[in-house]
Structure formats: structure tokens, C-alpha cells
Amino acid sequence: FFARNTRFQPNIAVIFTTTPTPVQSETTSDTTPTPTPVPKTNSNTGSTPTPSVEPKVEQPPTQTILEFLVGSDVTVTVPGESAKKGVNGQKIVLGSTISTGSSTQAQLVYPTGGVTRLDSGTRVVFTEEPTPTSGGNISIQVGRTWQRVMKVFGVDSFETDTATALASVRGTSYGHSLETDGAGNPVDRVITLEGKVGVKCKKRSEAEVLVKPNEDLKVSCKSPSYNPRLAEIPAMSDAEIKWVLSNLIRDEQLKNR
């Protein structure tokens, strides 16, 4: 599928321009008074110029932060507090609920360098922060997410779950969404592009289903007729294709952070 046939390698050019410092001409006089040293100022504003700052190489944050991708309609509810409008770059504490509006996409950036992206109309609970020695967890209440898991010190585990199913990562790139079937039962859908993802219903005894690269799993854990549907990624709607492609591009860009 996309991961197998397409590689995105965005080219980013950074151009620095400098303004040459004008050279003051020397003047001569019969009497040359001793000048009093004064700080150089900007001739237009009279203010002391600010020294230029060298560009920094962006590093993963020391704590999970929220970043806006499309739009800015994000709500963050911290445990014990009322819901507030999210701020781009704000730190996210454990137990927080993050919701995106109908035209907004956002992502959580972890200290490990990995991310969880939220599509529009999505609500998740941040339940466990990834560390260099252990995986993290996001609980999906509504909508769809995309995970890009970065291996640090040999650890590349991560989990996403819903009220009925748990997806455990043994890889790096996958999507997990919550849909419904014709009877209104919740359906967990997992699409894997790299690595492997194990999916298991929380309250059923059936064995875990392993979703391998370029496979699509749909499972309704509450349906009386438990019938996991696992197949190669099928034809998708325009909206689904756009979602997957945008995440593949961002995954490539993530490698250059």
C-alpha cells in the first residue's frame, strides 16, 4: 500500500540573509576632541540593537506537549478542572482529555520523539506518558488517531484502547479509530503500515489478533457474533486516503525534527 510503494522526502531549504553594516567615513579636523564611548543605537528607533540568535535544532520536549496541525479548535480538560481552550505548545498532564473540533487536527508530541495525531472530531484521554524505558497509552473515546512510535533504548511499545478493545504496538506506524456497525455496536478499526499491532477485546476470551503491515482489521467486541475482519487495506474513501497520506508525510517530516 502507501508505505510499500511511496516514499515522501520533503526538501526543506532555509535561507539566511544578512544586511551589511554601513562603514562610516573618517573625517579630519584641526582639533579632534577625545570621543566619549557610547553604545551603538539603531538610527531609526534609538534603541540598542538585539544580538542575532543562531537557529536552534528542534529537540523532543521534556514533557508531552500539544501541537496544532490544522485549525486551533482544541479543548483540554485537566483532571479536577473545567474544560479550557487548548494552547499550541502547552504541556499536557496525565489524565487530561483532549478534544478536537470539526475542522481541527492536532498531535501530542512525547519526550521519546513519537506522536499521537488526532483527526477532527476526536476525543482521547492521555493515560500514560511514554518514556525511554516503557510505552505509553492513549484511550480513544471518539474519532480516529494515528501513532508514530519511536524506538528509544530498544523500546518501541505503545498502546491505544477504547472501551472494548486494546491495541498493543510492536512497530512504528498505525492508525486506530472507533466506528460503529449497522446495529450501533462500537467497531475498533486498526490499520498498520509498519511493524505489527496486536488487538484484543478486553472482556472476551478470544486470542489476540495480529495486524501486520498493510493490513486492516475491523472488530466489534460487543457484537454477539464475534467476527474479526482482517484483510489487506481495501479501497478507502477520499477522506480516509487524505488522512493516511497526510500522516505518512508528517511521519517523514518527524524524522527531521
Short mmCIF file of C-alpha atoms in Angstrom, two decimals:
data_model
loop_
_atom_site.label_atom_id
_atom_site.label_comp_id
_atom_site.label_asym_id
_atom_site.label_seq_id
_atom_site.Cartn_x
_atom_site.Cartn_y
_atom_site.Cartn_z
CA PHE A 1 0.00 0.00 0.00
CA PHE A 2 1.22 3.61 0.58
CA ALA A 3 4.10 2.55 2.84
CA ARG A 4 5.16 -0.09 0.37
CA ASN A 5 5.04 1.99 -2.81
CA THR A 6 5.54 5.57 -1.80
CA ARG A 7 8.32 7.46 -0.03
CA PHE A 8 7.89 11.09 0.86
CA GLN A 9 11.13 13.02 1.17
CA PRO A 10 10.22 16.66 1.58
CA ASN A 11 13.01 19.08 0.72
CA ILE A 12 13.31 21.98 3.15
CA ALA A 13 15.58 24.90 2.39
CA VAL A 14 16.45 27.52 4.98
CA ILE A 15 17.85 30.76 3.59
CA PHE A 16 19.56 33.25 5.85
CA THR A 17 20.04 36.85 4.67
CA THR A 18 22.19 39.46 6.30
CA THR A 19 22.23 43.22 5.92
CA PRO A 20 25.78 44.63 5.59
CA THR A 21 26.81 47.12 8.27
CA PRO A 22 27.41 50.54 6.75
CA VAL A 23 31.01 51.80 7.00
CA GLN A 24 31.30 55.28 8.46
CA SER A 25 33.69 57.58 6.61
CA GLU A 26 36.53 59.14 8.59
CA THR A 27 36.65 62.91 8.91
CA THR A 28 39.56 65.08 9.84
CA SER A 29 39.68 68.33 11.76
CA ASP A 30 42.29 70.73 13.12
CA THR A 31 41.10 69.94 16.60
CA THR A 32 40.00 66.37 17.32
CA PRO A 33 38.19 66.10 20.66
CA THR A 34 38.50 62.87 22.59
CA PRO A 35 35.24 60.97 21.91
CA THR A 36 33.15 59.70 24.80
CA PRO A 37 32.29 55.98 24.30
CA VAL A 38 28.54 55.44 23.86
CA PRO A 39 26.62 52.27 22.96
CA LYS A 40 25.64 51.99 19.33
CA THR A 41 21.95 52.51 18.71
CA ASN A 42 19.56 51.97 15.88
CA SER A 43 19.35 55.20 13.92
CA ASN A 44 15.66 54.74 13.22
CA THR A 45 14.38 53.82 16.66
CA GLY A 46 17.14 54.93 19.00
CA SER A 47 17.07 51.52 20.68
CA THR A 48 20.05 49.27 21.28
CA PRO A 49 20.01 46.53 18.60
CA THR A 50 19.25 42.99 19.74
CA PRO A 51 22.02 40.48 19.01
CA SER A 52 21.15 37.89 16.38
CA VAL A 53 20.33 34.42 17.65
CA GLU A 54 21.62 31.28 15.96
CA PRO A 55 18.84 28.93 14.80
CA LYS A 56 18.28 26.00 17.14
CA VAL A 57 17.89 22.36 16.22
CA GLU A 58 14.45 21.29 17.41
CA GLN A 59 14.57 18.58 20.06
CA PRO A 60 11.81 16.39 21.55
CA PRO A 61 10.12 18.05 24.54
CA THR A 62 10.88 17.01 28.10
CA GLN A 63 7.15 16.58 28.71
CA THR A 64 4.25 15.73 26.43
CA ILE A 65 3.01 18.82 24.60
CA LEU A 66 0.08 19.73 22.37
CA GLU A 67 0.69 20.96 18.83
CA PHE A 68 -1.89 22.28 16.37
CA LEU A 69 -1.71 20.86 12.83
CA VAL A 70 -4.86 22.21 11.14
CA GLY A 71 -7.05 24.82 12.83
CA SER A 72 -6.97 25.64 16.54
CA ASP A 73 -10.27 24.41 17.96
CA VAL A 74 -8.87 22.18 20.70
CA THR A 75 -10.27 21.70 24.20
CA VAL A 76 -8.19 20.35 27.09
CA THR A 77 -9.77 19.16 30.32
CA VAL A 78 -7.32 18.64 33.17
CA PRO A 79 -8.49 16.25 35.94
CA GLY A 80 -10.45 18.18 38.58
CA GLU A 81 -10.81 21.28 36.38
CA SER A 82 -13.31 22.56 33.84
CA ALA A 83 -12.63 22.33 30.10
CA LYS A 84 -10.45 25.08 28.65
CA LYS A 85 -9.35 26.09 25.18
CA GLY A 86 -6.10 24.40 24.26
CA VAL A 87 -2.96 26.43 23.59
CA ASN A 88 -0.44 25.48 20.93
CA GLY A 89 2.68 24.19 22.70
CA GLN A 90 1.07 23.70 26.12
CA LYS A 91 2.19 20.84 28.36
CA ILE A 92 -0.32 18.01 28.81
CA VAL A 93 -0.63 16.35 32.21
CA LEU A 94 -1.66 12.74 32.74
CA GLY A 95 -5.39 12.14 32.86
CA SER A 96 -6.19 15.10 30.60
CA THR A 97 -8.92 14.80 27.98
CA ILE A 98 -8.10 16.34 24.60
CA SER A 99 -10.84 17.08 22.05
CA THR A 100 -10.56 18.45 18.51
CA GLY A 101 -13.24 20.44 16.70
CA SER A 102 -14.85 19.52 13.40
CA SER A 103 -12.17 21.28 11.33
CA THR A 104 -9.11 20.84 13.54
CA GLN A 105 -6.28 18.29 13.66
CA ALA A 106 -3.69 18.21 16.43
CA GLN A 107 -0.97 15.98 17.84
CA LEU A 108 0.59 15.05 21.15
CA VAL A 109 4.39 15.06 20.97
CA TYR A 110 6.10 12.79 23.51
CA PRO A 111 9.52 13.06 25.14
CA THR A 112 10.54 9.94 23.20
CA GLY A 113 10.03 11.81 19.92
CA GLY A 114 6.91 9.83 18.99
CA VAL A 115 3.47 11.33 18.42
CA THR A 116 -0.24 10.61 18.56
CA ARG A 117 -2.23 12.58 15.98
CA LEU A 118 -5.90 13.38 16.44
CA ASP A 119 -8.17 13.78 13.45
CA SER A 120 -11.02 16.29 13.52
CA GLY A 121 -13.91 15.37 15.82
CA THR A 122 -11.73 13.17 18.03
CA ARG A 123 -11.61 12.87 21.82
CA VAL A 124 -8.90 10.98 23.74
CA VAL A 125 -7.67 10.63 27.31
CA PHE A 126 -3.93 10.80 27.95
CA THR A 127 -3.47 7.94 30.41
CA GLU A 128 0.25 7.05 30.32
CA GLU A 129 3.29 9.01 29.10
CA PRO A 130 5.89 7.13 27.04
CA THR A 131 9.43 7.08 28.46
CA PRO A 132 12.74 5.72 27.12
CA THR A 133 12.14 2.52 29.11
CA SER A 134 8.37 1.99 28.86
CA GLY A 135 5.46 2.51 26.48
CA GLY A 136 2.56 4.92 26.81
CA ASN A 137 -1.21 4.76 26.45
CA ILE A 138 -3.98 6.81 24.85
CA SER A 139 -7.65 5.96 25.40
CA ILE A 140 -9.84 6.77 22.41
CA GLN A 141 -13.39 7.86 23.24
CA VAL A 142 -14.48 9.22 19.85
CA GLY A 143 -12.87 9.54 16.42
CA ARG A 144 -9.57 8.35 14.99
CA THR A 145 -5.90 8.64 15.83
CA TRP A 146 -2.54 7.92 14.25
CA GLN A 147 0.51 6.74 16.17
CA ARG A 148 4.13 7.10 15.18
CA VAL A 149 6.20 5.25 17.78
CA MET A 150 9.92 5.99 18.02
CA LYS A 151 12.32 3.33 19.30
CA VAL A 152 14.39 4.59 22.24
CA PHE A 153 16.86 2.34 24.07
CA GLY A 154 15.31 -0.66 22.31
CA VAL A 155 11.77 0.15 23.48
CA ASP A 156 9.14 0.83 20.80
CA SER A 157 5.95 -0.21 22.58
CA PHE A 158 2.76 1.83 22.84
CA GLU A 159 -0.92 1.13 23.47
CA THR A 160 -4.19 2.64 22.35
CA ASP A 161 -7.52 1.44 23.65
CA THR A 162 -11.24 2.06 23.56
CA ALA A 163 -13.95 0.95 25.97
CA THR A 164 -13.90 -2.53 24.45
CA ALA A 165 -10.53 -3.24 22.79
CA LEU A 166 -6.81 -2.80 23.37
CA ALA A 167 -4.21 -2.34 20.59
CA SER A 168 -0.60 -3.09 21.59
CA VAL A 169 2.13 -1.91 19.26
CA ARG A 170 5.08 -3.96 18.09
CA GLY A 171 6.07 -1.46 15.46
CA THR A 172 6.10 2.14 14.47
CA SER A 173 3.18 3.38 12.37
CA TYR A 174 -0.53 2.60 12.67
CA GLY A 175 -3.99 4.12 12.88
CA HIS A 176 -6.68 3.27 15.46
CA SER A 177 -10.22 4.57 15.09
CA LEU A 178 -13.58 3.97 16.73
CA GLU A 179 -16.50 3.39 14.37
CA THR A 180 -19.98 1.78 14.63
CA ASP A 181 -21.70 -1.05 12.77
CA GLY A 182 -25.25 -1.17 11.42
CA ALA A 183 -26.61 -2.19 14.82
CA GLY A 184 -24.86 0.68 16.59
CA ASN A 185 -22.18 -1.51 18.18
CA PRO A 186 -18.72 0.05 18.55
CA VAL A 187 -16.19 -1.18 15.98
CA ASP A 188 -12.45 -0.88 16.51
CA ARG A 189 -10.54 -0.37 13.30
CA VAL A 190 -6.75 -0.72 13.14
CA ILE A 191 -4.66 -0.02 10.02
CA THR A 192 -0.98 -0.96 10.18
CA LEU A 193 1.67 0.33 7.79
CA GLU A 194 4.87 -0.59 9.62
CA GLY A 195 5.56 -3.17 12.32
CA LYS A 196 2.81 -5.23 13.94
CA VAL A 197 -0.14 -4.39 16.20
CA GLY A 198 -1.88 -6.91 18.44
CA VAL A 199 -5.61 -6.26 19.05
CA LYS A 200 -7.60 -7.97 21.80
CA CYS A 201 -11.09 -7.48 23.18
CA LYS A 202 -10.97 -6.55 26.85
CA LYS A 203 -13.92 -8.67 28.00
CA ARG A 204 -13.65 -11.66 25.67
CA SER A 205 -11.54 -14.78 25.87
CA GLU A 206 -10.63 -14.97 22.19
CA ALA A 207 -6.95 -14.75 21.30
CA GLU A 208 -5.28 -11.56 20.22
CA VAL A 209 -5.46 -10.73 16.51
CA LEU A 210 -2.14 -9.68 14.97
CA VAL A 211 -2.35 -6.91 12.35
CA LYS A 212 0.70 -6.95 10.07
CA PRO A 213 1.97 -4.28 7.64
CA ASN A 214 -0.58 -3.16 5.02
CA GLU A 215 -3.44 -4.90 6.83
CA ASP A 216 -6.77 -3.53 8.03
CA LEU A 217 -8.68 -5.02 10.98
CA LYS A 218 -12.28 -4.33 11.97
CA VAL A 219 -13.59 -5.94 15.14
CA SER A 220 -16.76 -5.41 17.17
CA CYS A 221 -16.09 -6.71 20.65
CA LYS A 222 -19.68 -6.13 21.80
CA SER A 223 -21.32 -7.86 18.88
CA PRO A 224 -22.86 -11.27 19.79
CA SER A 225 -21.29 -12.74 16.66
CA TYR A 226 -17.59 -12.09 17.24
CA ASN A 227 -16.08 -12.00 13.77
CA PRO A 228 -12.82 -10.06 13.34
CA ARG A 229 -12.39 -8.98 9.71
CA LEU A 230 -8.72 -8.91 8.77
CA ALA A 231 -7.65 -8.19 5.19
CA GLU A 232 -5.23 -6.18 3.10
CA ILE A 233 -6.00 -2.49 3.23
CA PRO A 234 -9.06 -2.11 0.97
CA ALA A 235 -10.16 0.75 -1.22
CA MET A 236 -10.77 3.73 1.02
CA SER A 237 -12.88 6.85 0.83
CA ASP A 238 -11.30 10.14 -0.23
CA ALA A 239 -11.33 11.34 3.37
CA GLU A 240 -9.56 8.17 4.56
CA ILE A 241 -6.94 8.42 1.81
CA LYS A 242 -6.29 12.05 2.70
CA TRP A 243 -5.92 11.14 6.39
CA VAL A 244 -3.45 8.31 5.71
CA LEU A 245 -1.38 10.29 3.21
CA SER A 246 -1.14 13.31 5.50
CA ASN A 247 0.17 11.08 8.27
CA LEU A 248 2.74 9.44 6.02
CA ILE A 249 4.06 12.87 5.05
CA ARG A 250 4.17 14.01 8.68
CA ASP A 251 5.91 10.78 9.69
CA GLU A 252 8.68 11.56 7.20
CA GLN A 253 8.95 15.13 8.49
CA LEU A 254 9.09 13.81 12.04
CA LYS A 255 12.40 12.10 11.27
CA ASN A 256 13.95 15.53 10.69
CA ARG A 257 12.80 17.14 13.95
#
